[in-house]
mmCIF file of C-alpha atoms and ligand atoms in Angstrom:
data_model
loop_
_atom_site.group_PDB
_atom_site.id
_atom_site.type_symbol
_atom_site.label_atom_id
_atom_site.label_comp_id
_atom_site.label_asym_id
_atom_site.label_seq_id
_atom_site.Cartn_x
_atom_site.Cartn_y
_atom_site.Cartn_z
ATOM 1 C CA MET A 220 -21.151 -35.230 -15.942
ATOM 2 C CA THR A 221 -22.350 -32.279 -13.937
ATOM 3 C CA ARG A 222 -20.132 -29.589 -13.288
ATOM 4 C CA ASN A 223 -19.972 -26.798 -10.732
ATOM 5 C CA ILE A 224 -19.613 -23.417 -12.345
ATOM 6 C CA VAL A 225 -18.844 -20.273 -10.552
ATOM 7 C CA ILE A 226 -19.627 -16.948 -12.359
ATOM 8 C CA SER A 227 -18.957 -13.493 -10.962
ATOM 9 C CA GLY A 228 -21.088 -10.890 -12.571
ATOM 10 C CA GLY A 229 -23.671 -14.032 -13.208
ATOM 11 C CA GLY A 230 -26.811 -11.777 -12.469
ATOM 12 C CA THR A 231 -26.538 -9.742 -15.985
ATOM 13 C CA GLY A 232 -24.957 -9.271 -19.471
ATOM 14 C CA ILE A 233 -22.181 -11.716 -20.499
ATOM 15 C CA GLY A 234 -22.078 -13.591 -17.113
ATOM 16 C CA LEU A 235 -25.937 -14.301 -17.206
ATOM 17 C CA ALA A 236 -25.777 -15.495 -20.564
ATOM 18 C CA THR A 237 -22.602 -17.788 -19.590
ATOM 19 C CA ALA A 238 -24.625 -19.106 -16.557
ATOM 20 C CA GLN A 239 -27.674 -19.784 -19.041
ATOM 21 C CA MET A 240 -25.481 -21.709 -21.409
ATOM 22 C CA PHE A 241 -23.872 -24.048 -18.713
ATOM 23 C CA ALA A 242 -27.109 -24.516 -17.017
ATOM 24 C CA ALA A 243 -28.587 -25.806 -20.300
ATOM 25 C CA ASP A 244 -25.894 -28.644 -20.088
ATOM 26 C CA GLY A 245 -27.423 -29.507 -16.736
ATOM 27 C CA ASP A 246 -24.373 -28.164 -14.659
ATOM 28 C CA ARG A 247 -24.958 -26.378 -11.029
ATOM 29 C CA VAL A 248 -24.171 -22.784 -11.355
ATOM 30 C CA LEU A 249 -23.210 -20.243 -8.484
ATOM 31 C CA LEU A 250 -24.093 -16.729 -9.527
ATOM 32 C CA LEU A 251 -22.188 -13.653 -7.706
ATOM 33 C CA GLY A 252 -22.817 -10.098 -7.795
ATOM 34 C CA ARG A 253 -23.416 -7.321 -5.309
ATOM 35 C CA ARG A 254 -27.220 -7.146 -5.903
ATOM 36 C CA ALA A 255 -29.006 -10.210 -4.170
ATOM 37 C CA GLU A 256 -32.272 -9.226 -5.946
ATOM 38 C CA VAL A 257 -30.728 -9.418 -9.574
ATOM 39 C CA LEU A 258 -29.036 -12.687 -8.827
ATOM 40 C CA GLU A 259 -32.484 -14.255 -7.720
ATOM 41 C CA LYS A 260 -34.384 -12.555 -10.338
ATOM 42 C CA ALA A 261 -31.863 -13.953 -13.083
ATOM 43 C CA GLY A 262 -34.015 -17.111 -12.893
ATOM 44 C CA VAL A 263 -30.975 -19.607 -14.089
ATOM 45 C CA PRO A 264 -32.225 -23.066 -13.634
ATOM 46 C CA GLY A 265 -30.677 -24.988 -10.840
ATOM 47 C CA SER A 266 -28.444 -22.065 -9.813
ATOM 48 C CA VAL A 267 -27.501 -21.086 -6.312
ATOM 49 C CA THR A 268 -26.842 -17.268 -5.572
ATOM 50 C CA CYS A 269 -24.498 -15.543 -3.065
ATOM 51 C CA ALA A 270 -24.590 -11.725 -2.940
ATOM 52 C CA ALA A 271 -21.047 -10.210 -2.630
ATOM 53 C CA ASP A 272 -18.803 -7.264 -3.147
ATOM 54 C CA LEU A 273 -15.612 -8.988 -4.523
ATOM 55 C CA THR A 274 -13.739 -5.937 -3.978
ATOM 56 C CA ARG A 275 -13.827 -7.012 -0.313
ATOM 57 C CA PRO A 276 -11.571 -9.631 1.218
ATOM 58 C CA ALA A 277 -14.362 -10.268 4.000
ATOM 59 C CA ASP A 278 -16.918 -10.798 1.187
ATOM 60 C CA VAL A 279 -14.971 -13.265 -0.815
ATOM 61 C CA ARG A 280 -13.952 -15.145 2.134
ATOM 62 C CA ARG A 281 -17.700 -15.631 2.590
ATOM 63 C CA VAL A 282 -18.202 -16.841 -0.905
ATOM 64 C CA ALA A 283 -15.446 -19.259 -0.290
ATOM 65 C CA GLU A 284 -16.953 -20.641 2.846
ATOM 66 C CA PHE A 285 -20.302 -20.701 0.798
ATOM 67 C CA VAL A 286 -18.450 -22.515 -2.170
ATOM 68 C CA ALA A 287 -16.981 -25.039 0.314
ATOM 69 C CA ARG A 288 -20.446 -25.967 1.898
ATOM 70 C CA GLU A 289 -22.698 -26.007 -1.189
ATOM 71 C CA LEU A 290 -20.219 -27.144 -4.155
ATOM 72 C CA GLY A 291 -16.988 -28.538 -2.485
ATOM 73 C CA THR A 292 -15.174 -28.485 -6.033
ATOM 74 C CA VAL A 293 -14.890 -25.665 -8.701
ATOM 75 C CA ASP A 294 -14.669 -27.023 -12.447
ATOM 76 C CA VAL A 295 -15.217 -23.676 -13.950
ATOM 77 C CA LEU A 296 -14.494 -20.467 -12.789
ATOM 78 C CA VAL A 297 -15.574 -17.383 -14.721
ATOM 79 C CA HIS A 298 -15.032 -13.779 -13.855
ATOM 80 C CA SER A 299 -17.477 -11.388 -15.499
ATOM 81 C CA ALA A 300 -17.597 -8.859 -12.886
ATOM 82 C CA GLY A 301 -16.186 -5.713 -13.774
ATOM 83 C CA GLY A 302 -16.736 -2.640 -15.686
ATOM 84 C CA ALA A 303 -15.654 1.235 -16.337
ATOM 85 C CA GLY A 304 -15.229 2.446 -12.846
ATOM 86 C CA GLY A 305 -14.554 5.856 -11.563
ATOM 87 C CA GLN A 306 -17.155 7.475 -13.703
ATOM 88 C CA HIS A 307 -18.620 9.182 -10.742
ATOM 89 C CA PRO A 308 -16.156 10.488 -8.269
ATOM 90 C CA PRO A 309 -17.468 11.003 -4.674
ATOM 91 C CA ALA A 310 -18.741 14.542 -3.782
ATOM 92 C CA GLY A 311 -16.205 17.192 -3.178
ATOM 93 C CA ALA A 312 -13.386 15.218 -5.061
ATOM 94 C CA ASP A 313 -13.108 18.069 -7.473
ATOM 95 C CA ASP A 314 -9.369 18.180 -7.589
ATOM 96 C CA PRO A 315 -8.126 16.934 -10.721
ATOM 97 C CA LEU A 316 -5.400 14.477 -9.204
ATOM 98 C CA GLU A 317 -7.984 13.522 -6.805
ATOM 99 C CA GLN A 318 -10.241 12.406 -9.703
ATOM 100 C CA VAL A 319 -7.370 10.629 -11.371
ATOM 101 C CA ALA A 320 -6.675 8.757 -8.394
ATOM 102 C CA HIS A 321 -10.285 7.815 -8.085
ATOM 103 C CA ALA A 322 -10.685 6.365 -11.482
ATOM 104 C CA TRP A 323 -7.341 4.531 -11.357
ATOM 105 C CA THR A 324 -7.930 2.813 -7.927
ATOM 106 C CA ASP A 325 -11.894 1.944 -8.825
ATOM 107 C CA ASN A 326 -10.902 0.220 -12.053
ATOM 108 C CA PHE A 327 -8.333 -1.690 -10.781
ATOM 109 C CA ARG A 328 -10.543 -2.563 -7.771
ATOM 110 C CA LEU A 329 -13.424 -3.396 -9.769
ATOM 111 C CA ASN A 330 -11.641 -5.327 -12.713
ATOM 112 C CA THR A 331 -8.325 -6.597 -11.342
ATOM 113 C CA LEU A 332 -8.755 -6.929 -7.732
ATOM 114 C CA THR A 333 -12.153 -8.733 -7.757
ATOM 115 C CA ALA A 334 -10.623 -11.392 -10.115
ATOM 116 C CA ALA A 335 -7.382 -12.050 -8.272
ATOM 117 C CA LEU A 336 -9.264 -11.778 -4.904
ATOM 118 C CA LEU A 337 -11.826 -14.475 -5.898
ATOM 119 C CA THR A 338 -9.167 -16.748 -7.763
ATOM 120 C CA GLU A 339 -6.765 -16.771 -4.815
ATOM 121 C CA ALA A 340 -9.826 -17.649 -2.612
ATOM 122 C CA LEU A 341 -10.832 -20.626 -4.745
ATOM 123 C CA LYS A 342 -7.657 -21.679 -6.378
ATOM 124 C CA ASP A 343 -7.261 -24.838 -3.952
ATOM 125 C CA ARG A 344 -10.966 -25.892 -4.837
ATOM 126 C CA LEU A 345 -10.339 -26.192 -8.591
ATOM 127 C CA ALA A 346 -10.993 -29.658 -10.213
ATOM 128 C CA GLU A 347 -7.876 -31.490 -10.876
ATOM 129 C CA PRO A 348 -7.648 -32.355 -13.935
ATOM 130 C CA GLY A 349 -10.080 -30.445 -15.587
ATOM 131 C CA GLY A 350 -10.332 -27.058 -13.910
ATOM 132 C CA ARG A 351 -10.819 -23.914 -15.838
ATOM 133 C CA VAL A 352 -10.226 -20.220 -14.824
ATOM 134 C CA LEU A 353 -11.649 -17.774 -17.500
ATOM 135 C CA PHE A 354 -11.205 -13.881 -17.139
ATOM 136 C CA LEU A 355 -13.060 -11.479 -19.049
ATOM 137 C CA SER A 356 -10.585 -8.682 -20.455
ATOM 138 C CA SER A 357 -11.522 -6.209 -23.315
ATOM 139 C CA ILE A 358 -10.551 -4.671 -26.833
ATOM 140 C CA ALA A 359 -9.554 -1.806 -24.581
ATOM 141 C CA ALA A 360 -6.582 -3.715 -23.307
ATOM 142 C CA TYR A 361 -5.281 -3.609 -26.704
ATOM 143 C CA ARG A 362 -6.456 -0.040 -27.818
ATOM 144 C CA GLY A 363 -7.143 2.089 -24.619
ATOM 145 C CA SER A 364 -10.153 3.327 -23.495
ATOM 146 C CA GLY A 365 -9.957 6.687 -23.411
ATOM 147 C CA SER A 366 -8.864 7.527 -19.765
ATOM 148 C CA GLY A 367 -6.278 4.433 -19.995
ATOM 149 C CA ALA A 368 -7.609 3.538 -16.458
ATOM 150 C CA TYR A 369 -10.218 0.725 -17.502
ATOM 151 C CA ALA A 370 -8.078 -0.715 -20.251
ATOM 152 C CA ALA A 371 -4.923 -0.836 -17.985
ATOM 153 C CA SER A 372 -6.975 -2.659 -15.088
ATOM 154 C CA LYS A 373 -7.977 -5.174 -17.948
ATOM 155 C CA ALA A 374 -4.552 -5.526 -19.556
ATOM 156 C CA ALA A 375 -3.325 -6.182 -15.916
ATOM 157 C CA LEU A 376 -5.113 -9.648 -16.170
ATOM 158 C CA HIS A 377 -2.974 -10.767 -18.855
ATOM 159 C CA PRO A 378 0.167 -11.646 -17.286
ATOM 160 C CA TYR A 379 -1.629 -12.967 -14.202
ATOM 161 C CA ALA A 380 -3.436 -15.436 -16.556
ATOM 162 C CA HIS A 381 0.013 -16.243 -17.726
ATOM 163 C CA ASP A 382 1.622 -16.889 -14.434
ATOM 164 C CA LEU A 383 -1.552 -18.738 -13.260
ATOM 165 C CA ALA A 384 -1.556 -21.070 -16.453
ATOM 166 C CA ARG A 385 2.171 -21.819 -15.598
ATOM 167 C CA GLN A 386 1.420 -22.316 -11.728
ATOM 168 C CA LEU A 387 -1.789 -24.691 -12.441
ATOM 169 C CA GLY A 388 -0.927 -26.387 -15.619
ATOM 170 C CA PRO A 389 0.811 -29.244 -14.100
ATOM 171 C CA HIS A 390 -2.549 -30.007 -12.284
ATOM 172 C CA GLY A 391 -4.254 -30.471 -15.419
ATOM 173 C CA ILE A 392 -6.108 -26.731 -15.127
ATOM 174 C CA THR A 393 -6.182 -24.314 -17.836
ATOM 175 C CA VAL A 394 -6.389 -20.602 -17.748
ATOM 176 C CA ASN A 395 -7.712 -18.386 -20.479
ATOM 177 C CA VAL A 396 -8.964 -14.784 -21.084
ATOM 178 C CA VAL A 397 -11.647 -13.404 -23.092
ATOM 179 C CA ALA A 398 -11.519 -9.906 -24.607
ATOM 180 C CA PRO A 399 -14.596 -8.626 -25.888
ATOM 181 C CA GLY A 400 -15.265 -5.777 -28.054
ATOM 182 C CA TYR A 401 -18.781 -3.881 -28.223
ATOM 183 C CA ILE A 402 -21.423 -6.158 -26.611
ATOM 184 C CA GLU A 403 -25.046 -4.734 -26.705
ATOM 185 C CA ASP A 404 -27.652 -5.948 -24.173
ATOM 186 C CA THR A 405 -25.566 -5.735 -21.106
ATOM 187 C CA GLU A 406 -25.533 -3.192 -18.128
ATOM 188 C CA PHE A 407 -21.961 -2.173 -19.309
ATOM 189 C CA PHE A 408 -23.244 1.066 -21.100
ATOM 190 C CA GLY A 409 -26.188 1.839 -18.922
ATOM 191 C CA ALA A 410 -28.840 2.923 -21.222
ATOM 192 C CA GLY A 411 -26.213 2.207 -24.151
ATOM 193 C CA PRO A 412 -23.768 4.350 -26.028
ATOM 194 C CA ALA A 413 -25.174 7.231 -28.035
ATOM 195 C CA PRO A 414 -26.533 6.511 -31.637
ATOM 196 C CA GLU A 415 -23.675 7.944 -33.335
ATOM 197 C CA ARG A 416 -21.236 6.139 -30.972
ATOM 198 C CA ARG A 417 -23.044 2.818 -31.381
ATOM 199 C CA ALA A 418 -22.848 3.282 -35.345
ATOM 200 C CA GLN A 419 -19.054 4.112 -34.917
ATOM 201 C CA LEU A 420 -18.611 0.853 -32.863
ATOM 202 C CA ILE A 421 -20.608 -1.236 -35.504
ATOM 203 C CA ALA A 422 -18.400 0.168 -38.165
ATOM 204 C CA GLU A 423 -15.310 -0.573 -36.807
ATOM 205 C CA THR A 424 -16.198 -4.331 -37.009
ATOM 206 C CA SER A 425 -15.542 -7.000 -40.148
ATOM 207 C CA THR A 426 -18.727 -8.431 -39.367
ATOM 208 C CA GLY A 427 -21.143 -5.332 -39.547
ATOM 209 C CA ARG A 428 -22.937 -5.834 -36.280
ATOM 210 C CA ALA A 429 -22.533 -5.483 -32.341
ATOM 211 C CA GLY A 430 -21.833 -8.310 -30.489
ATOM 212 C CA ILE A 431 -24.333 -10.031 -28.007
ATOM 213 C CA PRO A 432 -23.721 -11.877 -24.702
ATOM 214 C CA GLY A 433 -24.273 -15.168 -26.389
ATOM 215 C CA ASP A 434 -21.240 -14.595 -28.461
ATOM 216 C CA VAL A 435 -19.075 -14.316 -25.560
ATOM 217 C CA ALA A 436 -20.499 -17.070 -23.649
ATOM 218 C CA ALA A 437 -20.029 -19.335 -26.419
ATOM 219 C CA THR A 438 -16.351 -18.853 -26.425
ATOM 220 C CA LEU A 439 -16.145 -19.375 -22.689
ATOM 221 C CA HIS A 440 -18.275 -22.322 -22.944
ATOM 222 C CA TRP A 441 -15.926 -23.895 -25.392
ATOM 223 C CA LEU A 442 -12.752 -22.838 -23.506
ATOM 224 C CA ALA A 443 -14.236 -24.710 -20.631
ATOM 225 C CA SER A 444 -14.919 -27.806 -22.597
ATOM 226 C CA PRO A 445 -12.567 -30.921 -23.069
ATOM 227 C CA ALA A 446 -12.127 -29.790 -26.648
ATOM 228 C CA ALA A 447 -9.854 -27.065 -25.440
ATOM 229 C CA ALA A 448 -7.891 -28.799 -22.910
ATOM 230 C CA HIS A 449 -4.538 -28.033 -24.642
ATOM 231 C CA VAL A 450 -5.572 -24.102 -24.804
ATOM 232 C CA THR A 451 -3.992 -22.235 -22.053
ATOM 233 C CA SER A 452 -2.219 -18.828 -21.271
ATOM 234 C CA GLN A 453 -4.019 -17.433 -24.337
ATOM 235 C CA ILE A 454 -6.197 -14.147 -24.652
ATOM 236 C CA ILE A 455 -9.037 -14.638 -27.383
ATOM 237 C CA GLN A 456 -10.570 -11.809 -28.940
ATOM 238 C CA VAL A 457 -14.141 -11.791 -29.588
ATOM 239 C CA ASN A 458 -15.190 -8.519 -31.161
ATOM 240 C CA GLY A 459 -15.785 -9.067 -35.196
ATOM 241 C CA GLY A 460 -12.659 -7.675 -36.360
ATOM 242 C CA ALA A 461 -12.677 -4.488 -34.523
ATOM 243 C CA GLU A 462 -9.570 -4.602 -33.062
ATOM 244 C CA ARG A 463 -7.740 -4.601 -36.510
ATOM 245 C CA GLY A 464 -9.893 -1.353 -37.475
ATOM 246 C CA HIS A 465 -11.271 -0.059 -40.394
HETATM 247 N N1 NAP B 772 -20.350 -4.988 -22.728
HETATM 248 C C1 NAP B 772 -19.325 -4.746 -23.440
HETATM 249 O O1 NAP B 772 -19.182 -4.375 -24.367
HETATM 250 C C2 NAP B 772 -17.994 -5.208 -22.933
HETATM 251 C C3 NAP B 772 -16.661 -5.025 -23.669
HETATM 252 C C4 NAP B 772 -15.512 -5.546 -23.227
HETATM 253 C C5 NAP B 772 -15.307 -5.901 -21.873
HETATM 254 N N2 NAP B 772 -16.380 -6.468 -21.020
HETATM 255 C C6 NAP B 772 -16.326 -6.541 -19.830
HETATM 256 O O2 NAP B 772 -17.177 -8.187 -19.829
HETATM 257 C C7 NAP B 772 -17.771 -8.307 -18.263
HETATM 258 C C8 NAP B 772 -19.018 -8.276 -18.108
HETATM 259 O O3 NAP B 772 -19.797 -7.055 -18.173
HETATM 260 P P1 NAP B 772 -21.178 -6.958 -19.142
HETATM 261 O O4 NAP B 772 -21.170 -6.247 -20.415
HETATM 262 O O5 NAP B 772 -22.071 -8.126 -18.993
HETATM 263 O O6 NAP B 772 -21.851 -5.840 -18.122
HETATM 264 P P2 NAP B 772 -22.862 -5.955 -16.683
HETATM 265 O O7 NAP B 772 -23.913 -6.353 -17.296
HETATM 266 O O8 NAP B 772 -22.591 -4.426 -16.256
HETATM 267 O O9 NAP B 772 -22.000 -6.970 -15.748
HETATM 268 C C9 NAP B 772 -21.059 -6.885 -14.836
HETATM 269 C C10 NAP B 772 -21.433 -7.425 -13.742
HETATM 270 O O10 NAP B 772 -20.611 -7.375 -12.597
HETATM 271 C C11 NAP B 772 -21.169 -7.311 -11.484
HETATM 272 N N3 NAP B 772 -20.152 -6.564 -10.459
HETATM 273 C C12 NAP B 772 -19.735 -5.385 -10.669
HETATM 274 N N4 NAP B 772 -19.185 -4.971 -9.466
HETATM 275 C C13 NAP B 772 -18.708 -5.961 -8.768
HETATM 276 C C14 NAP B 772 -18.265 -6.226 -7.443
HETATM 277 N N5 NAP B 772 -17.693 -5.173 -6.816
HETATM 278 N N6 NAP B 772 -18.401 -7.414 -6.879
HETATM 279 C C15 NAP B 772 -19.307 -8.289 -7.523
HETATM 280 N N7 NAP B 772 -19.843 -8.203 -8.562
HETATM 281 C C16 NAP B 772 -19.687 -7.132 -9.342
HETATM 282 C C17 NAP B 772 -22.482 -6.557 -11.748
HETATM 283 O O11 NAP B 772 -23.612 -6.757 -10.707
HETATM 284 P P3 NAP B 772 -23.595 -5.868 -9.659
HETATM 285 O O12 NAP B 772 -23.850 -4.401 -9.945
HETATM 286 O O13 NAP B 772 -25.065 -6.424 -8.800
HETATM 287 O O14 NAP B 772 -22.594 -6.189 -8.402
HETATM 288 C C18 NAP B 772 -22.793 -7.172 -13.245
HETATM 289 O O15 NAP B 772 -23.574 -8.183 -12.888
HETATM 290 C C19 NAP B 772 -17.055 -6.843 -17.342
HETATM 291 O O16 NAP B 772 -16.010 -7.488 -16.761
HETATM 292 C C20 NAP B 772 -16.627 -6.086 -18.492
HETATM 293 O O17 NAP B 772 -15.628 -5.178 -18.370
HETATM 294 C C21 NAP B 772 -17.882 -5.649 -21.549
#
């Protein structure tokens, strides 16, 4: 049966690998992201695209209208939009507290608000039974991320997922979170971490390697499958054991 899959951040990295995995099943995939050209160039077979800044309620409303028109029902909703925001304070914001305010606001808008707005906009369209909501958290939610803001904005998704799982469970919908460790070949780190930092991130794993987008996509794909129908309100870590430390 062809399913309808909505993936925020679907034009790059983990979102794109996930889109390709569902498309290989013959599913219909909607890719969301801010850059229309990136979504179009992604080249996911049979996909449709809708460019939107998911921090903006008006854009999310437009996405919901697009989904109503083009898809109708949403079988799987994957929230891969996000990143370490607040790195570049606006010009003139040299006051330290202004910079703190910028970093925390930016991270919560990018990682928490995008997921909450899109979920609330599409919640009534989730397939009953069988619908799936999947959030992307991070190893940072367990260990911190340096400044705290990115980590906190990801950790905020955990209780939201628990509340949604309770609310949607009676309708046959599961809600889960996947928390990756260091994943290469995405736009998350820009040009990539410095070689010493990369070596350190790999040394923290028990598997002795960096994660790849396909590692996370495969976990999301499984959580969206009938085999995972009784798995809900969980946070699944995909980090080669790095969270345990070495
Ligand atoms: N890579 C890692 O090591 C790692 C580790 C832990 C968690 N994660 C999480 O995994 C998720 C995917 O990250 P990734 O590594 O695949 O990085 P990525 O390639 O940078 O993907 C992030 C995607 O989000 C989209 N996006 C950002 N802001 C948006 C907005 N306001 N509205 C709509 N779309 C937006 C971006 O596209 P546009 O710029 O075109 O909008 C991009 O396609 C993120 O939530 C990230 O925090 C990544």
